[in-house]
Coordinates of C-alpha atoms in Angstrom, one line a residue:
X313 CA 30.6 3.7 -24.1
X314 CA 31.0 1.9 -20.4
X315 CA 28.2 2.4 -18.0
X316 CA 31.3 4.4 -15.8
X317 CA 32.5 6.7 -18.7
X318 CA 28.5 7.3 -19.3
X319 CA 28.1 8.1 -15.6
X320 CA 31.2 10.5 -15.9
X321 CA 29.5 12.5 -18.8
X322 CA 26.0 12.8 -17.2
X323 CA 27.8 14.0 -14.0
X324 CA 29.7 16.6 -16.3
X325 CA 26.2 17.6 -17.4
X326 CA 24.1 17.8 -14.1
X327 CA 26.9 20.0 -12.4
X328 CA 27.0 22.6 -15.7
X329 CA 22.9 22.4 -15.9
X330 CA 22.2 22.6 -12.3
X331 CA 25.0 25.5 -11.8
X332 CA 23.3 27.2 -14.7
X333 CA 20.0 27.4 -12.9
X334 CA 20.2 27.0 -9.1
X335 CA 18.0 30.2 -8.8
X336 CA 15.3 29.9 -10.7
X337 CA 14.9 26.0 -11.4
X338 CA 16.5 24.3 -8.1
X339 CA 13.4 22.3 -7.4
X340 CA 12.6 20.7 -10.6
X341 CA 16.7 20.4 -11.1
X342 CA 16.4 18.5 -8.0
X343 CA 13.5 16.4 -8.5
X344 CA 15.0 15.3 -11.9
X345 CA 18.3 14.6 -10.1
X346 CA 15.9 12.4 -7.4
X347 CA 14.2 10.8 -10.5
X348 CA 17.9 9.5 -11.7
X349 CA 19.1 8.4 -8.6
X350 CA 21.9 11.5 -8.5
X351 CA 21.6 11.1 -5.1
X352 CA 25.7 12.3 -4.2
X353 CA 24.7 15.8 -6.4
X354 CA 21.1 16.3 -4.9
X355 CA 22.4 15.9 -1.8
X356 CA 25.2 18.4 -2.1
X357 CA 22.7 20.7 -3.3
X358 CA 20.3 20.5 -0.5
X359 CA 23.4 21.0 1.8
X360 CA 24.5 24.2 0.1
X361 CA 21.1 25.7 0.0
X362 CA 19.9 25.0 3.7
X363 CA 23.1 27.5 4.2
X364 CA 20.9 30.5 2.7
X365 CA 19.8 32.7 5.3
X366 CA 17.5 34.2 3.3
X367 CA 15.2 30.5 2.8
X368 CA 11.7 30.6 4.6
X369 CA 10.5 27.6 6.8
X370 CA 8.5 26.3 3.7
X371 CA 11.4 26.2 1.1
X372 CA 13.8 24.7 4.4
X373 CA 10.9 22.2 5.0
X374 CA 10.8 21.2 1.2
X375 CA 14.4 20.9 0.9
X376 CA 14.5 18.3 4.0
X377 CA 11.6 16.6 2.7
X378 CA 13.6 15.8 -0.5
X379 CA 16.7 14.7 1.4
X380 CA 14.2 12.7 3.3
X381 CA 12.6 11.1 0.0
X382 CA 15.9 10.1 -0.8
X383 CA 16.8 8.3 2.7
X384 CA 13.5 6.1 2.3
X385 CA 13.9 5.4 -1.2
X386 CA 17.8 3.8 -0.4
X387 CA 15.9 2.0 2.7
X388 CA 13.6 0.1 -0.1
X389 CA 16.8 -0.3 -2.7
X390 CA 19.0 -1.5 0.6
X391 CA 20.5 -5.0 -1.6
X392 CA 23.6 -4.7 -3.9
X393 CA 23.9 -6.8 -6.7
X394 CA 26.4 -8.9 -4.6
X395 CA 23.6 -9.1 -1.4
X396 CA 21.7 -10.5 -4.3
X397 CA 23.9 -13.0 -5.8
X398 CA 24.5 -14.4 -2.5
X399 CA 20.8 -14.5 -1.9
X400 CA 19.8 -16.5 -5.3
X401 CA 23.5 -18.5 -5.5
X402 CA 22.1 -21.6 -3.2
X403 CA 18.9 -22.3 -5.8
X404 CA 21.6 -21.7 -8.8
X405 CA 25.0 -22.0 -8.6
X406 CA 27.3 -20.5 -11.3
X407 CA 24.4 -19.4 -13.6
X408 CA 23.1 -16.9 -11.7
X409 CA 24.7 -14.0 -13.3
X410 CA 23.1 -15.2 -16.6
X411 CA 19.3 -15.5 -15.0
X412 CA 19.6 -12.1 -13.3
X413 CA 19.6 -9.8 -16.7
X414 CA 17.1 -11.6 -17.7
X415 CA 15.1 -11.3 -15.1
X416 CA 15.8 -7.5 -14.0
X417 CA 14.3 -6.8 -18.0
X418 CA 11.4 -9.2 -17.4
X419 CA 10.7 -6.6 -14.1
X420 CA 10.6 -10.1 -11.7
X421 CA 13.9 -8.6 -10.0
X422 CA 13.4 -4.8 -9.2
X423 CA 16.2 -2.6 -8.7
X424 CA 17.3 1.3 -9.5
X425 CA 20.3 2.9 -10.6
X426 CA 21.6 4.9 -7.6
X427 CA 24.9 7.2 -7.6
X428 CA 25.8 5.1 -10.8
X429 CA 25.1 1.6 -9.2
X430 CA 22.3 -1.5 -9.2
X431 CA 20.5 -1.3 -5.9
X432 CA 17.8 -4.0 -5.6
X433 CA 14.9 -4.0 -3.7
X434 CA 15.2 -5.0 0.2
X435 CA 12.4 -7.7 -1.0
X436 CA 13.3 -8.7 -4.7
X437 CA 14.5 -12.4 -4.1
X438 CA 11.3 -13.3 -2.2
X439 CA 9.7 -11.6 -4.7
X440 CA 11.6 -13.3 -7.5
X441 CA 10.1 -16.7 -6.4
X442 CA 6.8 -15.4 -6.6
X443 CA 6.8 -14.0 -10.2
X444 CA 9.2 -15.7 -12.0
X445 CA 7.9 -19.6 -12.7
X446 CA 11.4 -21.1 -13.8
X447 CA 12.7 -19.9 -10.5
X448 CA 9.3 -20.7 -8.2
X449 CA 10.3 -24.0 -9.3
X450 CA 13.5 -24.1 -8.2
X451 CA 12.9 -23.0 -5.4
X452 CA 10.5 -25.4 -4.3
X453 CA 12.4 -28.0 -5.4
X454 CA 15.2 -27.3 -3.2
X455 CA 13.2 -26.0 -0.3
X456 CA 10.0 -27.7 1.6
X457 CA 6.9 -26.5 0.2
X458 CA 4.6 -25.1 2.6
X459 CA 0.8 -24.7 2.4
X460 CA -0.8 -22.0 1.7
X461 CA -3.3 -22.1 5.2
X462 CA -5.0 -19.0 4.3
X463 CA -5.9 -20.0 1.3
X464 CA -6.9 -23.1 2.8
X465 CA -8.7 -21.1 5.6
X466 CA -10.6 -19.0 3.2
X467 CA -12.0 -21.4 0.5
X468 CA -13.4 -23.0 3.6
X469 CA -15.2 -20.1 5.3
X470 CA -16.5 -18.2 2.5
X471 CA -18.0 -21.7 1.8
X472 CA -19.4 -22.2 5.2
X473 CA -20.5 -18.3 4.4
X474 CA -22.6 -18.9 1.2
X475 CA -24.3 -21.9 2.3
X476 CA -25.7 -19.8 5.7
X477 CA -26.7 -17.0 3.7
X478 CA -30.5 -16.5 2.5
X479 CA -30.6 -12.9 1.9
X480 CA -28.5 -10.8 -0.5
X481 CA -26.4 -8.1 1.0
X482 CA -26.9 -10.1 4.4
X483 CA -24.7 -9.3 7.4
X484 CA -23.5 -12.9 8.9
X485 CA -21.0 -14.5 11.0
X486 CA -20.0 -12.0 13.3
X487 CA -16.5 -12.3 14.9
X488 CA -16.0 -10.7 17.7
X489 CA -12.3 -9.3 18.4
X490 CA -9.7 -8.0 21.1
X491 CA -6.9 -6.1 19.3
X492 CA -4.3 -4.4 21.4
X493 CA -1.8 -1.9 19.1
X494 CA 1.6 -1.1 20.1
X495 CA 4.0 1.2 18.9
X496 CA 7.8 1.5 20.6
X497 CA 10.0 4.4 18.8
X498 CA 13.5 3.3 19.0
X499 CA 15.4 4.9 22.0
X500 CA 17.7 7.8 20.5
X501 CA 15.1 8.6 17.6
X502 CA 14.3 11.9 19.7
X503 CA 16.4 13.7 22.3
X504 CA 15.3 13.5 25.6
X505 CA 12.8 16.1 26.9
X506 CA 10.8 16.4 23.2
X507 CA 7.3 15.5 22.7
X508 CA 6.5 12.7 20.6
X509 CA 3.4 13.1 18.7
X510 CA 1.5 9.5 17.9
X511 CA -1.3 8.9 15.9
X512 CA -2.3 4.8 15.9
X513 CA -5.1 3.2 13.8
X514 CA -8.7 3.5 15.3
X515 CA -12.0 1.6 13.9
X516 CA -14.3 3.3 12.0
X517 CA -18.1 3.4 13.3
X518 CA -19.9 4.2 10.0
X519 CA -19.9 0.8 8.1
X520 CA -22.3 -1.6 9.4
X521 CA -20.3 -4.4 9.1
X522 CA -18.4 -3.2 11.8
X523 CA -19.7 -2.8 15.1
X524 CA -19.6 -2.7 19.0
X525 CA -16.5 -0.4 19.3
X526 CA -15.0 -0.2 22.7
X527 CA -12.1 1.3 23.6
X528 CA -10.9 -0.7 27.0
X529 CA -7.8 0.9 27.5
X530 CA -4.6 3.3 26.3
X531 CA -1.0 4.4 27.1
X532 CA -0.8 6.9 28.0
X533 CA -4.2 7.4 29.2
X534 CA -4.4 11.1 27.8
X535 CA -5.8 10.7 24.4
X536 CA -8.2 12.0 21.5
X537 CA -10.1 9.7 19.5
X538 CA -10.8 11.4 15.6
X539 CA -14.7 12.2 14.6
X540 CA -16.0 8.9 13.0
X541 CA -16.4 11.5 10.1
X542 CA -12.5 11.5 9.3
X543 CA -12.1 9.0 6.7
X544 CA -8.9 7.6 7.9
X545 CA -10.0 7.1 11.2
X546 CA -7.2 7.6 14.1
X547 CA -6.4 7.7 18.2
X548 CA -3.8 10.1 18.7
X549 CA -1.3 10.9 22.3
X550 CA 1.5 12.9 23.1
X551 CA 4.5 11.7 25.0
X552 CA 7.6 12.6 26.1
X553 CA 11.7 11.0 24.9
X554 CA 12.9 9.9 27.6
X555 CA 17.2 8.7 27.5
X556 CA 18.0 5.6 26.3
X557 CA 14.2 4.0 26.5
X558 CA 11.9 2.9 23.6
X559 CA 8.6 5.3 24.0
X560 CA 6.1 3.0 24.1
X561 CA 2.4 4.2 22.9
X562 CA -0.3 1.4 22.9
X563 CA -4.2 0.9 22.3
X564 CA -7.0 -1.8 23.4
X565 CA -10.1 -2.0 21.8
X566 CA -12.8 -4.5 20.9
X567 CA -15.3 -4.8 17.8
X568 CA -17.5 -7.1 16.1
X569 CA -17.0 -7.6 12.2
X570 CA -19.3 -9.2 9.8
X571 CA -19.7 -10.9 6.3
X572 CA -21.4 -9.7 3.7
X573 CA -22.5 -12.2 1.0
X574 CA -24.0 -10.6 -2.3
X575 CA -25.4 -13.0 -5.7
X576 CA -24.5 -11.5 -8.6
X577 CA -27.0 -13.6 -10.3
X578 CA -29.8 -11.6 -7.7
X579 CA -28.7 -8.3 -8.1
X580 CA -31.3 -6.1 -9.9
X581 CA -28.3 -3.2 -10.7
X582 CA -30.5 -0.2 -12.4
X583 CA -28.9 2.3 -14.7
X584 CA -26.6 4.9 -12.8
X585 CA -27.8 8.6 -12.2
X586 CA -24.6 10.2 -13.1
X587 CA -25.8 13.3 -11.5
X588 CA -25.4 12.4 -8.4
X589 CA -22.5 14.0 -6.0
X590 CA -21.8 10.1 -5.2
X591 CA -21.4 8.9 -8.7
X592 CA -19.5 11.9 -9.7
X593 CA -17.1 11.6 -6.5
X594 CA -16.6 7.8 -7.2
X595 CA -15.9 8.0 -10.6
X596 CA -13.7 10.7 -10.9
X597 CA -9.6 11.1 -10.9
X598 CA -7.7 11.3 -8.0
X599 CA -4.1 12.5 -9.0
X600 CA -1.2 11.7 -8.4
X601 CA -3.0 8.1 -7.7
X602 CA -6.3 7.7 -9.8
X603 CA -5.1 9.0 -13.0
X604 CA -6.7 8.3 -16.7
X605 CA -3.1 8.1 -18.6
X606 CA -4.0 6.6 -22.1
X607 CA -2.1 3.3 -20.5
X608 CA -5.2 3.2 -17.8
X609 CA -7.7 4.1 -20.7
X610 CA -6.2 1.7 -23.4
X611 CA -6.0 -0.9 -20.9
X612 CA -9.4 -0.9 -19.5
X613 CA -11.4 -0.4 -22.8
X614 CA -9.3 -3.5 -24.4
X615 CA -10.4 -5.3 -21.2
X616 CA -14.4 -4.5 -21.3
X617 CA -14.7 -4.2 -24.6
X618 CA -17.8 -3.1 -25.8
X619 CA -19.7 -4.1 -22.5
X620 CA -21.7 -1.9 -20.9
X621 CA -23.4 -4.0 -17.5
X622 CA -21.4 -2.5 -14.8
X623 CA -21.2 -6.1 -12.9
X624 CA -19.7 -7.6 -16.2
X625 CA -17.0 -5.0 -16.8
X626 CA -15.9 -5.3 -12.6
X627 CA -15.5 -9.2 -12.9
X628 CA -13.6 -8.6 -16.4
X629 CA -11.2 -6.2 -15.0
X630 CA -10.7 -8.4 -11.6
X631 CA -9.9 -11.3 -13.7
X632 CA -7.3 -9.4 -15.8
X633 CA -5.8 -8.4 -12.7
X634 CA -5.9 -11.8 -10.9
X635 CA -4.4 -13.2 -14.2
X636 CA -2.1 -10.7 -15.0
X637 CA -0.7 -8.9 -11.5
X638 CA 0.6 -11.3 -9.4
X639 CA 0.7 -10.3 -5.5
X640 CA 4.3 -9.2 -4.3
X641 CA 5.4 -7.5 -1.7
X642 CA 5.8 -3.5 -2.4
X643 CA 7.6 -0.5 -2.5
X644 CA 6.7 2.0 0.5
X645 CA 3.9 4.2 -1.3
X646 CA 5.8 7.3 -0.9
X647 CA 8.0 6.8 -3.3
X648 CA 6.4 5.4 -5.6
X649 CA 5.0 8.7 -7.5
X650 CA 1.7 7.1 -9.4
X651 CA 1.2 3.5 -7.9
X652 CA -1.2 2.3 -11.3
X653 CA 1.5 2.8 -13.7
X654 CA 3.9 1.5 -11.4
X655 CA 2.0 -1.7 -11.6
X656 CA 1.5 -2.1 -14.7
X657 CA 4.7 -1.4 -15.9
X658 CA 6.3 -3.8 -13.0
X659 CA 3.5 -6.2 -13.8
X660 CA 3.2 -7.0 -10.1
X661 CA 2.1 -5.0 -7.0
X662 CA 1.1 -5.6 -3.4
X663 CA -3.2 -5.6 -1.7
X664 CA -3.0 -1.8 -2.1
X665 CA -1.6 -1.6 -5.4
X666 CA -3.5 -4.2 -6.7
X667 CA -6.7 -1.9 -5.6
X668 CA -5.9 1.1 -6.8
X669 CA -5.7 -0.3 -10.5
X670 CA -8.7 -1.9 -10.4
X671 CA -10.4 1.5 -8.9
X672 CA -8.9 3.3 -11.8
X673 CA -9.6 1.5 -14.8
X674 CA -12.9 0.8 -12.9
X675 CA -13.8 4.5 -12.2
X676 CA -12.7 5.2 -16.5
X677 CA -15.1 2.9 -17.1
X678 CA -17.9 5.1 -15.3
X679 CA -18.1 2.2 -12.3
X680 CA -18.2 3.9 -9.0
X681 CA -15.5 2.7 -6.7
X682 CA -13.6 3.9 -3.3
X683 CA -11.5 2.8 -1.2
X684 CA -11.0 0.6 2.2
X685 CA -8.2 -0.5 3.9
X686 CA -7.2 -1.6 7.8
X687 CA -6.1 -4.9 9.2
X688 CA -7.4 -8.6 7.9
X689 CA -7.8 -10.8 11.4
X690 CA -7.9 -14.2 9.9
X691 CA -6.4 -16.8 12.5
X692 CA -2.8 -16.9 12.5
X693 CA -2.4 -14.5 9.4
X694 CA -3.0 -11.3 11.3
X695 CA -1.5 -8.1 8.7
X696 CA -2.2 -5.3 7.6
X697 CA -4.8 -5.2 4.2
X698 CA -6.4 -3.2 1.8
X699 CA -9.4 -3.5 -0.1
X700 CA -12.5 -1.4 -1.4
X701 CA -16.1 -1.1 -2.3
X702 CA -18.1 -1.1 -5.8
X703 CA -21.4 0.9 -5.9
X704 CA -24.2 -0.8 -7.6
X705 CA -27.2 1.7 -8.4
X706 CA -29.8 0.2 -7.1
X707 CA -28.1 -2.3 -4.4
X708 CA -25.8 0.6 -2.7
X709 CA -21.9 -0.3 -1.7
X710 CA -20.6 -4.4 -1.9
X711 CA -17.3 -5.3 -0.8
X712 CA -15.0 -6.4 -3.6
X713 CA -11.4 -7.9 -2.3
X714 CA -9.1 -7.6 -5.4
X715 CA -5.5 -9.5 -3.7
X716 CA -7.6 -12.2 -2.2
X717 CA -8.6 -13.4 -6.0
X718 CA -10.3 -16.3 -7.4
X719 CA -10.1 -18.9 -5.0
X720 CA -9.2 -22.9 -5.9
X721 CA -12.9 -24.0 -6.4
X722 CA -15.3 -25.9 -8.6
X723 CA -18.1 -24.1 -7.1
X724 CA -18.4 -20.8 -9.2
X725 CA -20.1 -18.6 -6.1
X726 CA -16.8 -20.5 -3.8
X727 CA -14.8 -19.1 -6.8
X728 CA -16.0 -15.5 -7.2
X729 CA -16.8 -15.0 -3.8
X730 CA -14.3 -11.8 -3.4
X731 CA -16.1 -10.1 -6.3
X732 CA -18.9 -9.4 -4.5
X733 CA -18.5 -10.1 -1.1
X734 CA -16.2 -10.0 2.3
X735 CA -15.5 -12.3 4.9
X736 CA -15.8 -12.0 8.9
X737 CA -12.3 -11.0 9.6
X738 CA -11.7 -7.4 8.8
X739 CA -10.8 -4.3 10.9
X740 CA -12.1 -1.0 8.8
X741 CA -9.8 1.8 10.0
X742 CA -10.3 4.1 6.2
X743 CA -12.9 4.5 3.7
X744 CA -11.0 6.3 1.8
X745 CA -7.1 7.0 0.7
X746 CA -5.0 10.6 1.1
X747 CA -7.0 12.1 3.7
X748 CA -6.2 14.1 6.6
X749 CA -5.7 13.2 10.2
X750 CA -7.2 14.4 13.1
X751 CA -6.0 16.6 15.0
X752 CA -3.2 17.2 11.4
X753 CA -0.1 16.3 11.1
X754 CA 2.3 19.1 10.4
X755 CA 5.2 17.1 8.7
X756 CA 5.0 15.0 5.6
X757 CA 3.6 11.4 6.5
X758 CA 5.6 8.3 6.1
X759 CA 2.7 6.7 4.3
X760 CA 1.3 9.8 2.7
X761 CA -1.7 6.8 0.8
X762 CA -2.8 4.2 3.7
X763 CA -3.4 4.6 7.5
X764 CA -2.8 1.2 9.0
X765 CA 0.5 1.2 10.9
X766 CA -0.2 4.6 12.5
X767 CA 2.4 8.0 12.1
X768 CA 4.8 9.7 14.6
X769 CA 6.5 13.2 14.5
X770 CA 8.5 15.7 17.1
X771 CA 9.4 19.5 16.2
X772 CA 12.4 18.6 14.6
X773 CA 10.2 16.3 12.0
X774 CA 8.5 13.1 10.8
X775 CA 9.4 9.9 12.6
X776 CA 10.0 7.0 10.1
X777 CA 9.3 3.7 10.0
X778 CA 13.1 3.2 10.4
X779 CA 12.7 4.7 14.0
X780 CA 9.4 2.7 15.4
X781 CA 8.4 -0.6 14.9
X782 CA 4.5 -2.0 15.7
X783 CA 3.2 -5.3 17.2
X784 CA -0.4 -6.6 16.9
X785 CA -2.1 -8.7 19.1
X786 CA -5.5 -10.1 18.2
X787 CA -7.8 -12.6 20.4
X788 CA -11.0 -14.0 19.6
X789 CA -13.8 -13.3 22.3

């Protein structure tokens, strides 16, 4: 059977199933029609539904939210096959028809059926040259290859780093920085006379390798800066639409950020009390993110073996990872339902992504780990990053960078250096994923995992990243 005549019968048998159960099953009819990229029928439904006088504000609210899910999740599958063959026909002429099956089942060119048809990621030919060797290569041979400066940058600081350091667990090299944070929402995004609610990225207090916070200035100048205690840490404002102007909202602080260098080889780690609220906090599942599937479980015990040292197992599992989960640029988190098996079964995934597998097959493996994530402020290479901490019974918290991998060293302490320790230039706005904002957010966030770009929202609903864009500005003092 065609793929058309197979669409036509699975059409046939959403409109009989969904019509047989509207009232008591709409949701999960809905979510499965989401899940299979029905997105003509869903949408139809939705429509009908928000017609029902008798809906509350909570089954309205849901109902939007799914037609919204289904508006970001064409934003991130914006290519069509023929965007795509255009894209890849300079580096491979006629064949490129016979490559791309081949490389949409090998998972190095990501797309999704919707409404019937291929849609490929807004990303997936950049990322195609990054996962897939035969065509990395032919790329480069066709185009200039470029060096990799952060690389370059970083195999020469953390160098710098090691040799200064006498102490484990010491705080050296501070940096100190200027960032200034501005958001513009598009003109038109809100009608004119609405309040624009903005929350942008503030730096946490709490971590002592960040410190000196000063806030020197803000737009507009009415603000409220969220309890250090808030995990994701935030500065939020109110402002009104005005017609046919961007709304600007924008931020000025300073800080001081540190490395920290810790030895493996002088770390005295003591057997963990598994009592404690800490260990049980750190080790435990955080669904829909942190989840043991027997995938996770399988993975990690295959991995670690029968090893037991808690250092050992965490440089195992970063290894498998550096090896085996090459860094690509990702899907927004909110659509992607459990970002773990998404990874693994992708083989590839993004800073973030890349972190919460290791903090899942880590915290199976009784290790305890948790989250960080904010902006990296290496010169030139300014973006937004994500990272977290391993707790050590014994030693306390150490930094462990999973996306910044081995580095290209003979020197085993150059090498490993992310295992155990950070470098200077890093802006801590979270110390932990999922949390709420302060003061909350009453619609759904665009990023419901990370706070680094900041979240907007009027009365009529959550502002996304389609309708704002963000610039960052970063000076060294």
């Amino acid at each position: 059977m065609n793929n058309s005549l197979s669409h036509y019968f699975f059409l046939a048998f959403c409109f009989l199933f969904i019509g047989c159960n509207v009232s008591n099953k709409g949701k999960a009819n809905l979510a499965f029609l989401i899940d299979t990229g029905e997105f003509t029928i869903a949408g139809q439904i939705i429509g009908e539904k928000l017609l029902d006088g008798n809906l509350n504000e909570k089954q309205k609210n849901d109902l939007l939210f799914q037609k919204d899910m289904m508006s970001r999740i064409e934003r991130e599958y914006a290519l069509t096959e023929a965007d795509v063959l255009e894209k890849l026909m300079p580096y491979f002429s006629d064949s490129t028809t016979i490559y791309m099956a081949k490389w949409e089942k090998e998972k190095s060119l990501e797309y999704r059926l919707i409404n019937g048809q291929k849609r490929f990621f807004k990303n997936a030919v950049p990322n195609l040259f990054r996962l897939n060797e035969f065509a990395k290569n032919r790329e480069e041979k066709i185009s200039e290859k470029t060096i990799d400066s952060l690389k370059s940058f970083c195999a020469s600081h953390t160098s710098q780093l090691i040799s200064e350091s006498t102490e484990n667990g010491e705080l050296v090299n501070p940096v100190e920085c200027t960032m200034t944070y501005t958001i513009s929402v598009k003109a038109g995004a809100v009608p004119a006379g609405e309040i624009i609610r903005c929350w942008m990225p503030y730096p946490k207090e709490s971590n002592s390798r960040q410190t000196n916070v000063d806030l020197l200035s803000m737009f507009p100048e009415k603000y409220i800066v969220a309890p250090d205690s808030f995990a994701q840490r935030s500065i939020y404002c109110e402002q009104l639409a005005e017609a046919g102007v961007e709304t600007k909202f924008s931020v000025k602080f300073r800080t001081k950020t540190y490395a920290q260098i810790y030895d493996p080889a002088k770390m005295n780690c003591v057997v963990y009390d598994t009592a404690s609220v800490l260990y049980q906090k750190n080790t435990s599942e955080r669904p829909p993110q942190i989840i043991f599937s027997d995938r996770i479980k399988n993975l990690a015990d295959e991995i670690c073996g029968n090893e037991t040292k808690a250092l050992k197992q965490v440089s195992l599992l970063y290894d498998w990872i550096n090896s085996n989960i090459p860094w690509a640029s990702a899907l927004e988190y909110s659509i992607v339902p459990n970002i773990p098996e998404y990874v693994l079964e992708n083989k590839h995934g993004d800073c973030g992504m890349q972190t919460l597998l290791f903090m899942t097959m880590a915290r199976y493996r009784g290790i305890p780990v948790k989250w960080q994530s904010g902006w990296m402020l290496h010169p030139g290479e300014v973006n937004l990053h994500d990272w977290c901490e391993v707790y050590y019974e014994g030693i306390g918290w150490v930094p462990l960078d999973q996306s910044f991998g081995l580095q290209e060293s003979k020197n085993d302490k150059v090498r490993n250096f992310y295992k155990t320790s950070i470098d200077s230039y890093r802006l801590i706005v979270n110390e932990d994923f999922s949390q709420d904002l302060f003061p909350s957010k009453i619609w759904p966030r665009s990023e419901p995992v990370d706070f680094q770009r900041g979240e907007l929202e009027w009365k009529g609903g959550n502002l996304y990243f389609s309708d704002w864009t963000y610039k960052m500005e970063v000076t060294y003092n």
